[in-house]
C-alpha cells in the first residue's frame, strides 16, 4: 500500500473543509483533502445563496465550484469520491486509509458536516431523493411525495412545482406543520399542492420503478397513493460515524470542540456543521474552517521535532 506523509489531512470538502484547505495551503503546509462525493457539500444542494457577503445572489453550485477552483489553484491534493476505510486518531499517530493509500498526517481537520435523515419504511426503490435541485427536473409533469413539514419540506415543495412538477403531496408525521407561516400559505395557494399532517409513508410499491406508496394516518387508517418519486426532508444528522470511539461526541453525535476548534485529541480539529453550534450557515462554516486551519498550523509548528 502506498503511504503519503501530509501536514494537514482534511476530511470533508464542504465549505468548512475547503476554507481550511485554503488557509493551510497558504501557510505553506502539505494539504490533502478527502471528500466522499464532490466538493461543495450542502452548498451544492442550495439553489441560490443570498447571504454570502460579496455575492448579492449566486447559485450554490457556482459558489462551490469557485471555492474548489481556489483550493485547486493553491496546489491542495483533492481526492473526490474518496472512501475512507480506516482511521486512527491519537496524539502521536494520525492515520487514515482511503482507496488503498495510507495517509500519515501531523494534524487532521474533521469537516464532514451533516447528512439527511433517511426515509425508513418498507420497500426499496431508486426514486427516493434528498435534494430537489439535484433531482427534481426528472419529475416534470409528474406527481411527487414530499416528506417533512418543516421549512425545507415547504421550500423544496415550492421549488419542485417551480421546476415543472405537476403535483406535490406534502406529508408531516406530527399533527402540525413546522414551516414558517408564509411558506405554508405560499404552498397552499399553489395549484397541484396537497398537504397532510399526522401522516407517515409506511410502504413503497413498484416493480422496476416506484408506482405508489402507502400512507398511514395517526388513527391507523391507510391510503394507497400513486406517485412517481419521493423527496425526503426530515432534517439532518451529523456525519460522524467515522469518529465514534476516536473523538468525544455529544449526545446528538456532534464532535465536541473548544472555541479554537480543538477536539478531545491533540492535533485533531473539527470545523463547520459537524460541531455543536446554534447557527449552521456558510459564513459560520467558513469561520470554523479558518480557525481550524490556523490552529492546525500552530499545532504543527509547536510539535515540530
Ligand atoms: C437546503 C439547504 C439550504 C441552505 N441554504 C443556506 C444559505 O442560503 N445560506 C447559508 O449561509 N447557509 C445555508 N445552508 C447551510 C449551509 O449550507 C451549511 O451550514 C454549510 O454548507 C455547512 O458546510 P460544512 O462544510 O460544514 O458541511 P457540509 O456542507 O455538510 O460538507 C461536508 C462534506 O463532508 C463530506 N463527507 C461526509 N462524510 C465524509 C466521509 N466519511 N469521508 C469524506 N467526506 C465526507 C460530505 O460529502 C460533504 O461534502 C443551507 C443548508 C441546506 C441543507
Coordinates of C-alpha atoms and ligand atoms in Angstrom, one line a residue:
X1 CA 0.0 0.0 0.0
X2 CA 1.3 3.5 -0.9
X3 CA 2.0 5.8 2.1
X4 CA 1.7 9.5 1.9
X5 CA 3.0 11.9 4.5
X6 CA 1.0 15.1 4.8
X7 CA 1.0 18.0 7.2
X8 CA -2.8 18.6 7.3
X9 CA -5.4 16.0 6.3
X10 CA -8.8 17.4 5.9
X11 CA -11.8 15.1 5.9
X12 CA -14.8 16.5 4.1
X13 CA -14.8 19.0 1.2
X14 CA -17.8 21.3 2.1
X15 CA -17.2 25.0 2.6
X16 CA -15.6 24.4 6.0
X17 CA -13.1 21.9 4.7
X18 CA -12.3 23.9 1.6
X19 CA -11.7 27.1 3.7
X20 CA -9.4 25.1 6.0
X21 CA -7.6 23.9 2.8
X22 CA -7.1 27.5 1.5
X23 CA -5.6 28.6 4.8
X24 CA -3.4 25.6 5.4
X25 CA -2.1 25.7 1.8
X26 CA -1.4 29.4 2.0
X27 CA 0.6 28.7 5.2
X28 CA 2.9 26.5 3.1
X29 CA 1.7 23.2 4.5
X30 CA 1.2 20.0 2.5
X31 CA -2.5 19.5 2.5
X32 CA -4.7 16.6 1.3
X33 CA -8.5 16.9 1.3
X34 CA -10.6 13.7 1.2
X35 CA -14.2 14.1 0.0
X36 CA -16.5 11.2 -0.4
X37 CA -18.6 12.8 -3.1
X38 CA -17.8 16.1 -4.9
X39 CA -16.6 19.1 -3.1
X40 CA -19.2 21.7 -2.1
X41 CA -21.3 19.6 0.4
X42 CA -24.6 21.2 1.3
X43 CA -23.9 24.2 -0.8
X44 CA -24.3 22.1 -3.9
X45 CA -27.9 21.5 -2.7
X46 CA -28.7 25.1 -2.3
X47 CA -30.5 26.7 -5.3
X48 CA -29.4 30.3 -4.7
X49 CA -27.2 31.7 -1.9
X50 CA -28.1 35.3 -1.0
X51 CA -26.3 35.8 2.3
X52 CA -22.7 35.2 1.3
X53 CA -21.0 38.6 1.6
X54 CA -19.6 39.6 -1.8
X55 CA -22.4 38.0 -3.9
X56 CA -25.9 39.5 -3.9
X57 CA -27.1 36.2 -5.3
X58 CA -25.2 33.2 -6.5
X59 CA -26.3 29.6 -7.3
X60 CA -25.0 27.2 -4.7
X61 CA -23.2 25.0 -7.2
X62 CA -21.4 28.0 -8.7
X63 CA -20.2 29.1 -5.3
X64 CA -18.9 25.6 -4.5
X65 CA -17.2 25.5 -7.9
X66 CA -15.4 28.8 -7.3
X67 CA -14.2 27.7 -3.9
X68 CA -13.0 24.4 -5.4
X69 CA -11.1 26.3 -8.1
X70 CA -9.3 28.3 -5.5
X71 CA -8.4 25.2 -3.5
X72 CA -7.0 23.5 -6.6
X73 CA -5.1 26.6 -7.6
X74 CA -3.3 26.5 -4.3
X75 CA -1.9 23.0 -5.0
X76 CA -4.1 21.1 -2.5
X77 CA -4.2 17.4 -3.2
X78 CA -8.0 16.9 -3.5
X79 CA -9.3 13.4 -3.6
X80 CA -13.0 13.3 -4.6
X81 CA -15.1 10.1 -4.4
X82 CA -12.8 9.0 -1.6
X83 CA -13.7 6.1 0.5
X84 CA -12.2 6.2 4.0
X85 CA -11.7 2.6 5.1
X86 CA -9.7 3.0 8.4
X87 CA -9.0 5.9 10.7
X88 CA -6.8 6.1 13.8
X89 CA -6.7 9.4 15.6
X90 CA -4.3 9.7 18.6
X91 CA -1.9 12.4 19.8
X92 CA 1.1 10.8 18.2
X93 CA -0.5 8.8 15.4
X94 CA -3.0 10.2 12.9
X95 CA -3.5 7.7 10.1
X96 CA -6.3 7.4 7.6
X97 CA -6.5 4.7 4.9
X98 CA -8.6 5.6 1.8
X99 CA -8.7 3.9 -1.5
X100 CA -5.5 1.8 -0.8
X101 CA -3.5 4.9 0.2
X102 CA -2.3 5.3 3.8
X103 CA -2.2 8.9 4.8
X104 CA 0.0 9.8 7.8
X105 CA -0.8 13.3 9.0
X106 CA 0.6 15.7 11.5
X107 CA -2.8 17.3 12.0
X108 CA -6.3 16.4 11.0
X109 CA -9.4 18.6 10.4
X110 CA -12.8 16.8 10.5
X111 CA -15.3 18.7 8.4
X112 CA -17.7 16.0 7.4
X113 CA -20.8 18.1 8.1
X114 CA -24.3 16.6 8.3
X115 CA -26.4 14.3 6.1
X116 CA -30.2 14.0 5.7
X117 CA -32.1 11.7 8.0
X118 CA -33.0 8.8 5.7
X119 CA -36.5 7.6 4.9
X120 CA -37.1 4.4 6.9
X121 CA -40.1 2.4 5.6
X122 CA -40.8 -0.9 3.9
X123 CA -39.9 -1.3 0.3
X124 CA -37.0 0.0 -1.7
X125 CA -36.6 1.9 -5.0
X126 CA -34.4 4.4 -6.8
X127 CA -37.0 7.2 -6.7
X128 CA -36.3 8.3 -3.2
X129 CA -34.4 11.6 -3.2
X130 CA -33.0 14.1 -0.7
X131 CA -32.3 17.1 -3.0
X132 CA -34.9 18.8 -5.1
X133 CA -32.4 20.9 -7.0
X134 CA -30.3 17.9 -7.9
X135 CA -33.1 15.5 -8.9
X136 CA -36.3 17.5 -9.3
X137 CA -36.1 18.1 -13.0
X138 CA -36.6 14.4 -13.7
X139 CA -40.2 14.7 -12.5
X140 CA -41.5 17.4 -14.8
X141 CA -45.3 16.9 -15.3
X142 CA -45.4 14.1 -12.7
X143 CA -46.6 13.6 -9.1
X144 CA -44.2 13.5 -6.2
X145 CA -44.5 13.0 -2.5
X146 CA -42.6 15.4 -0.2
X147 CA -41.9 14.0 3.3
X148 CA -41.4 16.6 6.0
X149 CA -43.4 19.7 7.0
X150 CA -40.6 22.0 8.2
X151 CA -39.1 24.9 6.2
X152 CA -37.0 22.6 4.0
X153 CA -40.1 20.5 3.0
X154 CA -42.2 23.5 2.1
X155 CA -39.3 25.3 0.3
X156 CA -38.4 22.3 -1.6
X157 CA -42.1 21.5 -2.5
X158 CA -42.3 25.0 -3.9
X159 CA -39.1 24.6 -5.8
X160 CA -40.4 21.3 -7.3
X161 CA -43.5 23.0 -8.5
X162 CA -41.4 25.8 -10.0
X163 CA -39.3 23.1 -11.8
X164 CA -42.4 21.9 -13.5
X165 CA -43.6 19.0 -11.3
X166 CA -47.3 18.8 -11.8
X167 CA -48.5 17.6 -8.4
X168 CA -46.9 17.6 -4.9
X169 CA -48.4 15.8 -1.9
X170 CA -46.6 17.0 1.3
X171 CA -46.9 14.9 4.4
X172 CA -45.9 15.6 8.0
X173 CA -45.9 12.9 10.8
X174 CA -46.7 15.4 13.6
X175 CA -50.1 17.0 14.0
X176 CA -49.0 20.3 12.6
X177 CA -46.6 21.8 10.1
X178 CA -43.4 23.5 11.4
X179 CA -42.6 25.7 8.4
X180 CA -42.9 29.4 8.5
X181 CA -46.5 30.6 8.0
X182 CA -45.5 32.4 4.8
X183 CA -44.1 29.2 3.3
X184 CA -47.3 27.3 4.3
X185 CA -49.5 30.0 2.7
X186 CA -47.4 30.0 -0.5
X187 CA -47.7 26.3 -1.0
X188 CA -51.4 26.1 -0.1
X189 CA -52.0 28.8 -2.8
X190 CA -50.3 26.7 -5.5
X191 CA -52.3 24.6 -7.9
X192 CA -51.3 20.9 -7.6
X193 CA -50.3 21.1 -4.0
X194 CA -51.9 18.9 -1.3
X195 CA -50.7 18.8 2.4
X196 CA -51.5 16.3 5.2
X197 CA -50.4 16.3 8.8
X198 CA -50.4 13.2 11.1
X199 CA -49.4 11.1 8.1
X200 CA -46.4 8.8 7.5
X201 CA -45.3 6.9 4.5
X202 CA -45.1 3.3 5.5
X203 CA -44.6 1.2 2.3
X204 CA -43.2 1.8 -1.2
X205 CA -44.7 -0.2 -4.0
X206 CA -43.5 -0.8 -7.6
X207 CA -41.5 -3.4 -9.5
X208 CA -39.0 -1.6 -11.7
X209 CA -39.9 1.9 -10.5
X210 CA -42.0 3.5 -7.8
X211 CA -45.7 3.2 -8.6
X212 CA -47.4 4.1 -5.3
X213 CA -46.9 4.5 -1.6
X214 CA -49.0 3.5 1.5
X215 CA -49.7 6.5 3.7
X216 CA -50.7 5.7 7.3
X217 CA -52.6 8.2 9.4
X218 CA -52.3 8.7 13.1
X219 CA -55.7 7.0 13.6
X220 CA -54.3 3.8 11.8
X221 CA -56.2 4.3 8.5
X222 CA -54.3 3.7 5.3
X223 CA -54.4 5.2 1.8
X224 CA -52.7 3.9 -1.3
X225 CA -51.3 7.0 -3.2
X226 CA -50.0 6.7 -6.8
X227 CA -46.8 8.7 -7.2
X228 CA -43.6 8.8 -9.3
X229 CA -41.0 10.0 -6.8
X230 CA -40.4 10.8 -3.2
X231 CA -38.4 13.8 -1.8
X232 CA -37.4 13.5 1.8
X233 CA -36.7 16.5 4.1
X234 CA -36.8 15.1 7.7
X235 CA -33.8 17.0 9.0
X236 CA -30.1 16.4 9.2
X237 CA -27.8 14.3 11.4
X238 CA -24.0 14.7 11.9
X239 CA -21.8 12.6 9.7
X240 CA -19.6 11.4 12.5
X241 CA -19.8 7.6 12.3
X242 CA -16.0 7.6 11.3
X243 CA -15.1 9.3 14.6
X244 CA -17.1 7.1 17.0
X245 CA -14.7 5.8 19.7
X246 CA -11.9 8.2 18.4
X247 CA -13.2 11.7 19.3
X248 CA -15.5 12.9 22.0
X249 CA -19.0 13.3 20.6
X250 CA -22.0 15.0 22.3
X251 CA -25.4 13.3 22.9
X252 CA -26.5 14.1 19.4
X253 CA -23.3 12.8 17.8
X254 CA -21.6 16.1 17.0
X255 CA -17.9 16.4 17.6
X256 CA -17.2 18.3 20.8
X257 CA -14.7 21.2 20.3
X258 CA -13.5 24.2 22.2
X259 CA -13.7 27.7 20.8
X260 CA -10.5 27.1 18.8
X261 CA -11.9 24.0 17.1
X262 CA -9.7 21.7 19.1
X263 CA -11.3 18.2 19.7
X264 CA -10.6 15.8 22.5
X265 CA -7.4 14.6 20.6
X266 CA -4.4 16.9 20.4
X267 CA -3.8 17.9 16.7
X268 CA -7.3 17.0 15.6
X269 CA -9.7 19.8 14.9
X270 CA -13.3 20.0 13.7
X271 CA -15.0 22.7 11.6
X272 CA -18.4 23.5 10.3
X273 CA -21.8 21.8 10.7
X274 CA -20.2 18.7 12.2
X275 CA -19.6 20.5 15.6
X276 CA -22.3 21.6 18.0
X277 CA -23.5 25.1 17.3
X278 CA -26.6 27.2 17.2
X279 CA -26.2 28.8 13.7
X280 CA -25.2 26.4 10.9
X281 CA -24.6 28.8 8.0
X282 CA -22.0 29.1 5.2
X283 CA -20.3 32.1 6.9
X284 CA -20.1 30.2 10.3
X285 CA -18.6 27.2 8.5
X286 CA -16.0 29.5 6.8
X287 CA -15.1 30.9 10.1
X288 CA -14.6 27.5 11.7
X289 CA -12.5 26.3 8.8
X290 CA -10.3 29.4 9.1
X291 CA -9.8 28.9 12.9
X292 CA -9.2 25.1 12.5
X293 CA -6.5 25.6 9.8
X294 CA -4.7 28.3 11.7
X295 CA -4.8 26.2 14.9
X296 CA -3.6 23.1 13.0
X297 CA -0.6 25.2 11.6
X298 CA 0.2 26.4 15.2
X299 CA 0.0 22.8 16.5
X300 CA 2.3 21.6 13.8
X301 CA 4.9 24.3 14.4
X302 CA 4.7 23.7 18.2
X303 CA 5.2 20.0 17.9
X304 CA 7.8 20.0 15.1
X305 CA 10.7 17.8 16.2
Ligands
LIG1 C1 -31.2 23.1 1.7 C2 -30.2 23.9 2.4 C3 -30.1 25.3 2.1 C4 -29.1 26.1 2.7 N1 -29.1 27.4 2.4 C5 -28.1 28.2 3.0 C6 -28.0 29.6 2.6 O1 -28.7 30.1 1.7 N2 -27.0 30.3 3.3 C7 -26.2 29.8 4.3 O2 -25.4 30.5 4.8 N3 -26.4 28.5 4.6 C8 -27.3 27.7 4.0 N4 -27.4 26.4 4.4 C9 -26.5 25.9 5.5 C10 -25.1 25.7 4.9 O3 -25.2 25.1 3.6 C11 -24.2 24.8 5.8 O4 -24.2 25.4 7.1 C12 -22.7 24.7 5.3 O5 -22.7 24.4 3.9 C13 -22.0 23.6 6.1 O6 -20.8 23.4 5.5 P1 -19.8 22.2 6.0 O7 -18.6 22.3 5.2 O8 -19.7 22.3 7.5 O9 -20.6 20.9 5.8 P2 -21.2 20.2 4.5 O10 -21.6 21.1 3.5 O11 -22.2 19.2 5.0 O12 -19.9 19.4 3.9 C14 -19.4 18.2 4.5 C15 -18.7 17.4 3.4 O13 -18.1 16.3 4.0 C16 -18.3 15.2 3.2 N5 -18.2 13.9 3.9 C17 -19.1 13.5 4.9 N6 -18.7 12.3 5.3 C18 -17.5 12.0 4.7 C19 -16.6 10.9 4.8 N7 -16.8 9.9 5.6 N8 -15.5 11.0 4.0 C20 -15.2 12.0 3.2 N9 -16.1 13.1 3.1 C21 -17.2 13.1 3.8 C22 -19.7 15.4 2.5 O14 -19.8 14.7 1.3 C23 -19.7 16.9 2.3 O15 -19.2 17.3 1.1 C24 -28.3 25.6 3.8 C25 -28.4 24.2 4.1 C26 -29.3 23.4 3.4 C27 -29.4 21.9 3.8

